[in-house]
Coordinates of C-alpha atoms in Angstrom, one line a residue:
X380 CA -214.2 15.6 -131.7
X381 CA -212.5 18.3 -129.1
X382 CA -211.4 17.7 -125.7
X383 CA -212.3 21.2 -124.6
X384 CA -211.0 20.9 -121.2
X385 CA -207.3 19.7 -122.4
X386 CA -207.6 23.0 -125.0
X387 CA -208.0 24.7 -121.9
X388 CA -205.3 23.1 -120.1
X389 CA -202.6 23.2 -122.5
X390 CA -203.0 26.8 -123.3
X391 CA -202.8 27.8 -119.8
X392 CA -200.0 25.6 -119.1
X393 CA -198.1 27.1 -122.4
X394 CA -199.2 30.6 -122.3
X395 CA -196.3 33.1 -121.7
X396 CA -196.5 34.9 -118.4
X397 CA -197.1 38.5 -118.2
X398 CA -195.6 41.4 -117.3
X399 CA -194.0 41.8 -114.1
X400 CA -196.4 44.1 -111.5
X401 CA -196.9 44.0 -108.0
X402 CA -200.1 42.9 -106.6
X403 CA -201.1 46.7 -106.0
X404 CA -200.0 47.7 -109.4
X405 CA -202.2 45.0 -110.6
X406 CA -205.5 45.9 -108.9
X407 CA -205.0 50.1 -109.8
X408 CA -204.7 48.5 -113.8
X409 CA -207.8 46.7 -113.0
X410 CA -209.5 49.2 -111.2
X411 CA -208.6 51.9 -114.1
X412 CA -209.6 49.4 -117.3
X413 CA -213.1 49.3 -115.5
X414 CA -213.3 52.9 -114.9
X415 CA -211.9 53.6 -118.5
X416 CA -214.5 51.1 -119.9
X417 CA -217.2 52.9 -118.4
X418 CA -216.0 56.3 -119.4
X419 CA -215.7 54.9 -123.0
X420 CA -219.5 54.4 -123.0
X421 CA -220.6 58.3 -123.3
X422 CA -217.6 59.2 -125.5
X423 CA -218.6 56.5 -128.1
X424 CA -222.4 56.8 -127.9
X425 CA -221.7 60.7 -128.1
X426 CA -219.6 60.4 -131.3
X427 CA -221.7 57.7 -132.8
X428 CA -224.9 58.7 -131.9
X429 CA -225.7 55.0 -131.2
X430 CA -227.5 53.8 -128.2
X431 CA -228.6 54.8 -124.9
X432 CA -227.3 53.5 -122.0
X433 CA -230.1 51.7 -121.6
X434 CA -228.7 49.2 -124.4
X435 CA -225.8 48.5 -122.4
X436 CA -226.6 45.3 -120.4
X437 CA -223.3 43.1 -121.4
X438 CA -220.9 42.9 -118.9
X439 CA -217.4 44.2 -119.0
X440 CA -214.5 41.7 -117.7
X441 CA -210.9 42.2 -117.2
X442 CA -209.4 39.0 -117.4
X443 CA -205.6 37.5 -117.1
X444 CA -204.7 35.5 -120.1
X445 CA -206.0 32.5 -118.5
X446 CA -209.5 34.1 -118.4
X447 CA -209.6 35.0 -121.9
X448 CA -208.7 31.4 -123.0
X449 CA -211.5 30.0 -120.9
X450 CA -213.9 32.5 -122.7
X451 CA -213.0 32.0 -126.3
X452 CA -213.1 27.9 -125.9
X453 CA -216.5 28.5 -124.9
X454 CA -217.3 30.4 -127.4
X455 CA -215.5 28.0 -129.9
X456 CA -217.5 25.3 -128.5
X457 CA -220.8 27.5 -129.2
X458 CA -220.0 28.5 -132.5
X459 CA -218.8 25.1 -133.5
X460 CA -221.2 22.8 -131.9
X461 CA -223.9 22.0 -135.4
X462 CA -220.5 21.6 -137.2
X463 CA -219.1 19.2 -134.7
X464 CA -222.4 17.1 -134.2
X465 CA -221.9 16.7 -138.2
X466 CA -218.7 15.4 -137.9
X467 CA -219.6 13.1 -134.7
X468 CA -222.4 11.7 -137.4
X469 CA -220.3 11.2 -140.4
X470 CA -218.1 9.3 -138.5
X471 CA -220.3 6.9 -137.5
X472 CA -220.8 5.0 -134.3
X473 CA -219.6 1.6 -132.9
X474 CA -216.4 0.9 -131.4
X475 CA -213.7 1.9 -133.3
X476 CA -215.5 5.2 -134.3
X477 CA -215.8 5.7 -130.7
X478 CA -211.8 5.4 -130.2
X479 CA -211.1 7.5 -133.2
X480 CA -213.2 10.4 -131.5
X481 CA -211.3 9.7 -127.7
X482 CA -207.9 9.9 -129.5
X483 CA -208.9 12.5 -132.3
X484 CA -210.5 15.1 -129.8
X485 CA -207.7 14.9 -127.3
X486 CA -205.1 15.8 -130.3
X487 CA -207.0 18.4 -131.7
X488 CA -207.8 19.5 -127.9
X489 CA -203.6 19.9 -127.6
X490 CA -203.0 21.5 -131.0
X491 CA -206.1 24.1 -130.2
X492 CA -204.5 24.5 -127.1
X493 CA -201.6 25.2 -128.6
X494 CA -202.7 28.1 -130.5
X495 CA -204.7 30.0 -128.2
X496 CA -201.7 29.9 -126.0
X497 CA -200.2 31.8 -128.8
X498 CA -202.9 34.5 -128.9
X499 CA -203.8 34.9 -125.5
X500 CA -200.5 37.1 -125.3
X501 CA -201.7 39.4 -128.3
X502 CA -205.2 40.2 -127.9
X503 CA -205.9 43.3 -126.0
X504 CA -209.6 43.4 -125.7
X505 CA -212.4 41.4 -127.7
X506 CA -216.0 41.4 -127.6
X507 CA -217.3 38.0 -127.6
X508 CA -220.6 38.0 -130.0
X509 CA -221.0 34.7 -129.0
X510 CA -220.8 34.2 -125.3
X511 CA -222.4 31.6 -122.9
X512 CA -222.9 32.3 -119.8
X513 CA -220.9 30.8 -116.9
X514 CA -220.1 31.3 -113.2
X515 CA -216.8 32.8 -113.8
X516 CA -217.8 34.5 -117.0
X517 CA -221.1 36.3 -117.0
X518 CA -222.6 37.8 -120.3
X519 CA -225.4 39.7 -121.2
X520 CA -229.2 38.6 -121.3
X521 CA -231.0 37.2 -124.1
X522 CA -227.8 35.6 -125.8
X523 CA -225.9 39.2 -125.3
X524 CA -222.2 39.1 -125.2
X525 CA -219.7 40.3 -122.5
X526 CA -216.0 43.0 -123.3
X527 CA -213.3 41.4 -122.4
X528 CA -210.0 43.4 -121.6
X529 CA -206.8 41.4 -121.3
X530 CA -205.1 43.5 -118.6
X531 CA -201.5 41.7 -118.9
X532 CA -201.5 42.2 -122.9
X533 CA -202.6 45.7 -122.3
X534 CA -199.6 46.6 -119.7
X535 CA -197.0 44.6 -121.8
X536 CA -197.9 46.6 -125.1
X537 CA -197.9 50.0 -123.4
X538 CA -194.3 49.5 -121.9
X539 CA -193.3 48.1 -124.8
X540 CA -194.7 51.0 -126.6
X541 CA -192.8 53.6 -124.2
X542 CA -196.6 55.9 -124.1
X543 CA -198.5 57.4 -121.3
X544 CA -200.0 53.9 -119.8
X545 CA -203.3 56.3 -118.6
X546 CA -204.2 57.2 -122.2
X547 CA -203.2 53.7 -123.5
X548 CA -205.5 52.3 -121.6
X549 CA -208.4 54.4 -121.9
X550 CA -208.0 54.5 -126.3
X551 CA -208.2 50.6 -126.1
X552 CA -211.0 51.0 -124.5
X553 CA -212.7 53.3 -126.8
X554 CA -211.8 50.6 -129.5
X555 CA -213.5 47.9 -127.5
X556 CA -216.4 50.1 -126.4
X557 CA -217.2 50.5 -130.1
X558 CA -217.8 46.9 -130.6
X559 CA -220.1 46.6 -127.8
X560 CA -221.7 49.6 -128.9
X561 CA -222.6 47.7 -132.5
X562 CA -224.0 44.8 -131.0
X563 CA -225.7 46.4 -128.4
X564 CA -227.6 49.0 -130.0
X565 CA -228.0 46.6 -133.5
X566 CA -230.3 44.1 -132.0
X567 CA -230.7 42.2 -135.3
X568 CA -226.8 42.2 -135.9
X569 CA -225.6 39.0 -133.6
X570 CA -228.5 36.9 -134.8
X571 CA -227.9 37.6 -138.8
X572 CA -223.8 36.7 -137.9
X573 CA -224.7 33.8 -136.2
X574 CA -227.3 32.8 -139.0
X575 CA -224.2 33.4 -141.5
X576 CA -221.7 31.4 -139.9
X577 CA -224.1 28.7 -139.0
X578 CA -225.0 28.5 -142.4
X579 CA -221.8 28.1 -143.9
X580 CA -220.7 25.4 -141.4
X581 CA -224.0 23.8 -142.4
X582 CA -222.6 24.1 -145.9
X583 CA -219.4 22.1 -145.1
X584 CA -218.6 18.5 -146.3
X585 CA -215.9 17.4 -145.5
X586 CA -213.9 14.6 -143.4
X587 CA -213.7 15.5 -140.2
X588 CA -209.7 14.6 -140.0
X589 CA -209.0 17.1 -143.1
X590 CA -210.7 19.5 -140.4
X591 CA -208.3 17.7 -137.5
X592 CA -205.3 18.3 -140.1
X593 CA -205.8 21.7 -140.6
X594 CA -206.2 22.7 -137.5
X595 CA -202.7 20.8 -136.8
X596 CA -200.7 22.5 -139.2
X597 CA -202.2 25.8 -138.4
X598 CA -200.9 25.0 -134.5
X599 CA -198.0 23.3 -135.7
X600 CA -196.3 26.5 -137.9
X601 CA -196.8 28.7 -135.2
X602 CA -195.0 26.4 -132.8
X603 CA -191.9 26.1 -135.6
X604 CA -192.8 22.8 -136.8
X605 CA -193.0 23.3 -140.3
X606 CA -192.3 26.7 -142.3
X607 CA -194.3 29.1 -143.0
X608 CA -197.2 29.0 -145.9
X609 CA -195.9 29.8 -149.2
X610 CA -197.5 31.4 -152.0
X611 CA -197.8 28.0 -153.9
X612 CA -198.7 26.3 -150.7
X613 CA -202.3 25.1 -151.6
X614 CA -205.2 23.2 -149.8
X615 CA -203.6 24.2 -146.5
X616 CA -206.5 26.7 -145.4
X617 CA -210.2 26.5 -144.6
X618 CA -210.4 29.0 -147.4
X619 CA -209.8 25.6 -149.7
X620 CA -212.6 23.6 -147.8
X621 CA -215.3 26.3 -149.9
X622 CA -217.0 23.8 -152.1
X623 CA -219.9 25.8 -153.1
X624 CA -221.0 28.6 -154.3
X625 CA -223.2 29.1 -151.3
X626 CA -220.1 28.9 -149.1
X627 CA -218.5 31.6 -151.6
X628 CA -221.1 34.2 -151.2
X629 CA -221.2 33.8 -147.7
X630 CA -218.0 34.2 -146.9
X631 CA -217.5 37.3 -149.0
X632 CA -220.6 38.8 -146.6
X633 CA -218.7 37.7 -143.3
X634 CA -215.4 39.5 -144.9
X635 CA -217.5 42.7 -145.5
X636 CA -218.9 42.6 -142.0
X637 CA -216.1 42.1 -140.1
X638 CA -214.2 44.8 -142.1
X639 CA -217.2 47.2 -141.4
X640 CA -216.8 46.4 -137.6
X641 CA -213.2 46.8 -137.4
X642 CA -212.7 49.9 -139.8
X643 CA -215.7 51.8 -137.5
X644 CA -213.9 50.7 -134.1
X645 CA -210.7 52.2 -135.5
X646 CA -212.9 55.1 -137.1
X647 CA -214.2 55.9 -133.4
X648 CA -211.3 55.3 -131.6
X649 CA -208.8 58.2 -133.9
X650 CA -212.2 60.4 -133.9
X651 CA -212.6 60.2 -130.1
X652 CA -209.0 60.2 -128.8
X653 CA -208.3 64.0 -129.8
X654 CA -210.9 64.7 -127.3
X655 CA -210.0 62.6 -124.9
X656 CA -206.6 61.2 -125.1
X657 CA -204.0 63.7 -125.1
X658 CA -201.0 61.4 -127.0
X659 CA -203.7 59.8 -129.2
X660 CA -201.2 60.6 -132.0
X661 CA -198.0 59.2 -130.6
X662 CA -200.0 56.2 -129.6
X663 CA -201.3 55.4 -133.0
X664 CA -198.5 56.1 -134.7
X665 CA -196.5 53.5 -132.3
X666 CA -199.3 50.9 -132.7
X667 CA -199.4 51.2 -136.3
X668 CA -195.4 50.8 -136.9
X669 CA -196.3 47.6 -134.4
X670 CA -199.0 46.2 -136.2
X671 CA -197.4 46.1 -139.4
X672 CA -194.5 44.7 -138.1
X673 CA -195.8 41.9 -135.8
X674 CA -198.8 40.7 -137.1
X675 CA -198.1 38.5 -140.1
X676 CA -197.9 35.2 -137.9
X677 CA -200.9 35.7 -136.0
X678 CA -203.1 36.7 -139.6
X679 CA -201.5 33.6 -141.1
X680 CA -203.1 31.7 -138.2
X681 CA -206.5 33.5 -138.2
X682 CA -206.2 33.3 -142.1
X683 CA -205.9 29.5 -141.4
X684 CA -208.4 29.0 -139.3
X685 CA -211.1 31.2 -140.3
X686 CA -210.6 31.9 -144.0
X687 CA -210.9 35.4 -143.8
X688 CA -209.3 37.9 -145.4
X689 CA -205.9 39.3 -143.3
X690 CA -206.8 41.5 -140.3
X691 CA -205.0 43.9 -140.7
X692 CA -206.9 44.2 -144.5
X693 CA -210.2 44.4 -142.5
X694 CA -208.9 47.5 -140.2
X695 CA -207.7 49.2 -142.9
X696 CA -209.9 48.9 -145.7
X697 CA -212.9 49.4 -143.4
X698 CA -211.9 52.2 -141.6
X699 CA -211.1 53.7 -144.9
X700 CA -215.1 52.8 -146.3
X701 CA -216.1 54.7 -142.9
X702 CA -214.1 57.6 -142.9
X703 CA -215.1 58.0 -147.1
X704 CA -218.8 57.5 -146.5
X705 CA -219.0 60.0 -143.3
X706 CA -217.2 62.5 -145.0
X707 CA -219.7 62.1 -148.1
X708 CA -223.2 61.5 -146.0
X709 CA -222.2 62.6 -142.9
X710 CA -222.4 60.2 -139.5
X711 CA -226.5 60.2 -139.7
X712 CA -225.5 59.1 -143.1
X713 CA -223.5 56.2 -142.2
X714 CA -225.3 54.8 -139.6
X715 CA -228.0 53.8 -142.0
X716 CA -225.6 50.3 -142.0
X717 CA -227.2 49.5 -139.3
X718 CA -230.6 49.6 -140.8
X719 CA -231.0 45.8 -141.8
X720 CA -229.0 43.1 -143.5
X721 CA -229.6 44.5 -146.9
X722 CA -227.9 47.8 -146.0
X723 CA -224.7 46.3 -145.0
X724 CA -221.6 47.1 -147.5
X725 CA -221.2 44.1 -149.7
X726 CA -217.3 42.9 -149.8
X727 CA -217.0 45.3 -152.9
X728 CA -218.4 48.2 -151.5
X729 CA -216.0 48.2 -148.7
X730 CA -213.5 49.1 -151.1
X731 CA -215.5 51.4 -153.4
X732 CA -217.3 53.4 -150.9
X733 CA -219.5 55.5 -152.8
X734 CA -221.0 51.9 -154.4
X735 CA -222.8 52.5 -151.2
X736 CA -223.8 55.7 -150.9
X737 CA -225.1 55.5 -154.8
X738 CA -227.2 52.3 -153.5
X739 CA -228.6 53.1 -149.8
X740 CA -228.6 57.0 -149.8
X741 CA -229.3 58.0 -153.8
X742 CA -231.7 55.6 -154.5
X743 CA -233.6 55.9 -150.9
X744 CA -233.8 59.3 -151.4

């Protein structure tokens, strides 16, 4: 259903080379992302009160963009293998369902392609929940994940930001660290994700080429070959491909969870950086004005593709559900999230915070 190696290919033959550097200049970024990385580890366990070090056994890469395309299609082909074994069965075998695959999974493998050629020049760092283990790209035991930072990203956004590159550097970092920090000290949170994304792909029916489609036109508008979504522009997402009510729920849980992960990375990061970053404030206030104004192509892909709400939304309103419920509970208080499943915000308690208190704190106590 995907050629995975010709995703692969096509994004690193149409990904946008990176900054300029010289080969020393390249190895002191390296050097100083994996010195920063560890750094990060106190500073967010400290202000957290998460984790030991002991919990830390995921690996930390610094990767070209390349690298971090190689990672994500495995991941992708993780994630999306019960899904895809659906689709190989509903399809049916004998001949002709066999060419139909061959043809279908090398155009899908180009269009993917296409994409993550598109955000392998954005993403600065990502955690990879969902990471198997290679030869290139080692992740943590038991299923753990690996931190990847995307050194070229990271250099082009700081010059193109004009700020001290040495505090950059480190307050990504302290972003990134945070998410490894979750899913390291949470043991029960990668399994319950994975359980809720496996089950609403296990939800899905539907025709494997409206799945081909999408995917197409999600490629296709980023690559100018048809305008942007309108507002009216319907059935065009996998947002549309929710036929049930199970599927509803579940996707309202995922939206919750990833807002709670990206609000409390952003929460961490501006509560950290005063300490430890000396132009924390220039550098957020840069990197908002840049988010706001650069991001509506890549959401409308994500949107596309995943159905979830904008990411920006997710940043924002989840950093604003952590910084409401620390300030009422304290951060003891808050990190009763990471309790269970059932103490996670629902996607209405993110944005009425005290919802949340009234639930886990008042009644508990």
């Amino acid at each position: 259903m995907v050629d995975w190696n010709l995703a692969v290919a096509t994004a690193t033959r149409l990904v946008r080379p990176g900054p300029e550097v010289s080969r020393d200049e390249a190895r002191a970024v390296v050097a100083e992302l994996r010195r920063h990385a560890k750094s990060s580890e106190e500073h967010v366990r400290s202000f957290t009160r998460m984790g030991t070090e002991e919990t830390h056994d995921t690996p930390v890469l610094v990767v070209d963009r390349a690298g971090w395309v190689r990672a994500n299609v495995a991941g992708f082909r993780e994630v999306l293998k019960p899904l895809l074994e659906k689709m190989k069965d509903r399809r049916g075998g004998g001949p002709g369902g066999a060419v139909l695959g061959a043809v279908g999974g090398k155009v899908t493998g180009v269009e993917l392609g296409m994409l993550l050629s598109f955000l392998a020049s954005r993403v600065l760092g990502q955690y990879e929940t969902f990471a198997p283990a290679t030869r290139e790209l080692p992740a943590g035991a038991n299923g753990g994940g690996r931190l990847l930072l995307v050194a070229p990203n990271i250099v082009h956004v700081e010059r193109e930001l004009d700020v001290d590159p040495h505090d950059f550097r480190l307050w990504v970092c302290l972003h990134e660290e945070t998410h490894r920090t979750q899913f390291s000290s949470v043991p029960w949170l990668r399994d319950h994700l994975e359980g809720e994304i496996q089950a609403f792909l296990g939800e899905t029916e539907v025709d494997p080429m409206t799945v081909l489609e999408r995917i197409r036109e999600a490629a296709q508008s980023l690559a100018g070959g048809r305008p942007e979504a309108e507002e009216d522009d319907g059935g065009r997402s996998f947002v549309d491909l929710v036929q049930t009510p199970t599927q509803r729920e579940i996707l309202a849980r995922l939206t919750a969870v990833m807002s709670l992960l990206e609000g409390h990375a952003d929460y961490v990061m501006d509560g950290v950086g005063p300490g430890v970053v000396p132009s924390v404030g220039e550098i957020r206030e840069k990197f908002k004005e840049r988010r706001q104004r650069g991001a509506s192509r890549l959401d409308q892909a994500l949107r596309k593709l995943l159905g979830l709400d904008a990411k920006l939304r997710q940043y924002r309103d989840g950093e604003r559900f952590v910084r409401a419920v620390v300030d009422e509970v304290g951060m003891d208080g808050f990190n009763r999230v990471w309790t269970s499943p059932n103490t996670l915000p629902t996607k209405a308690e993110i944005a009425k915070p005290a919802d949340w208190v009234a639930r886990v704190h008042r009644k508990a106590d």
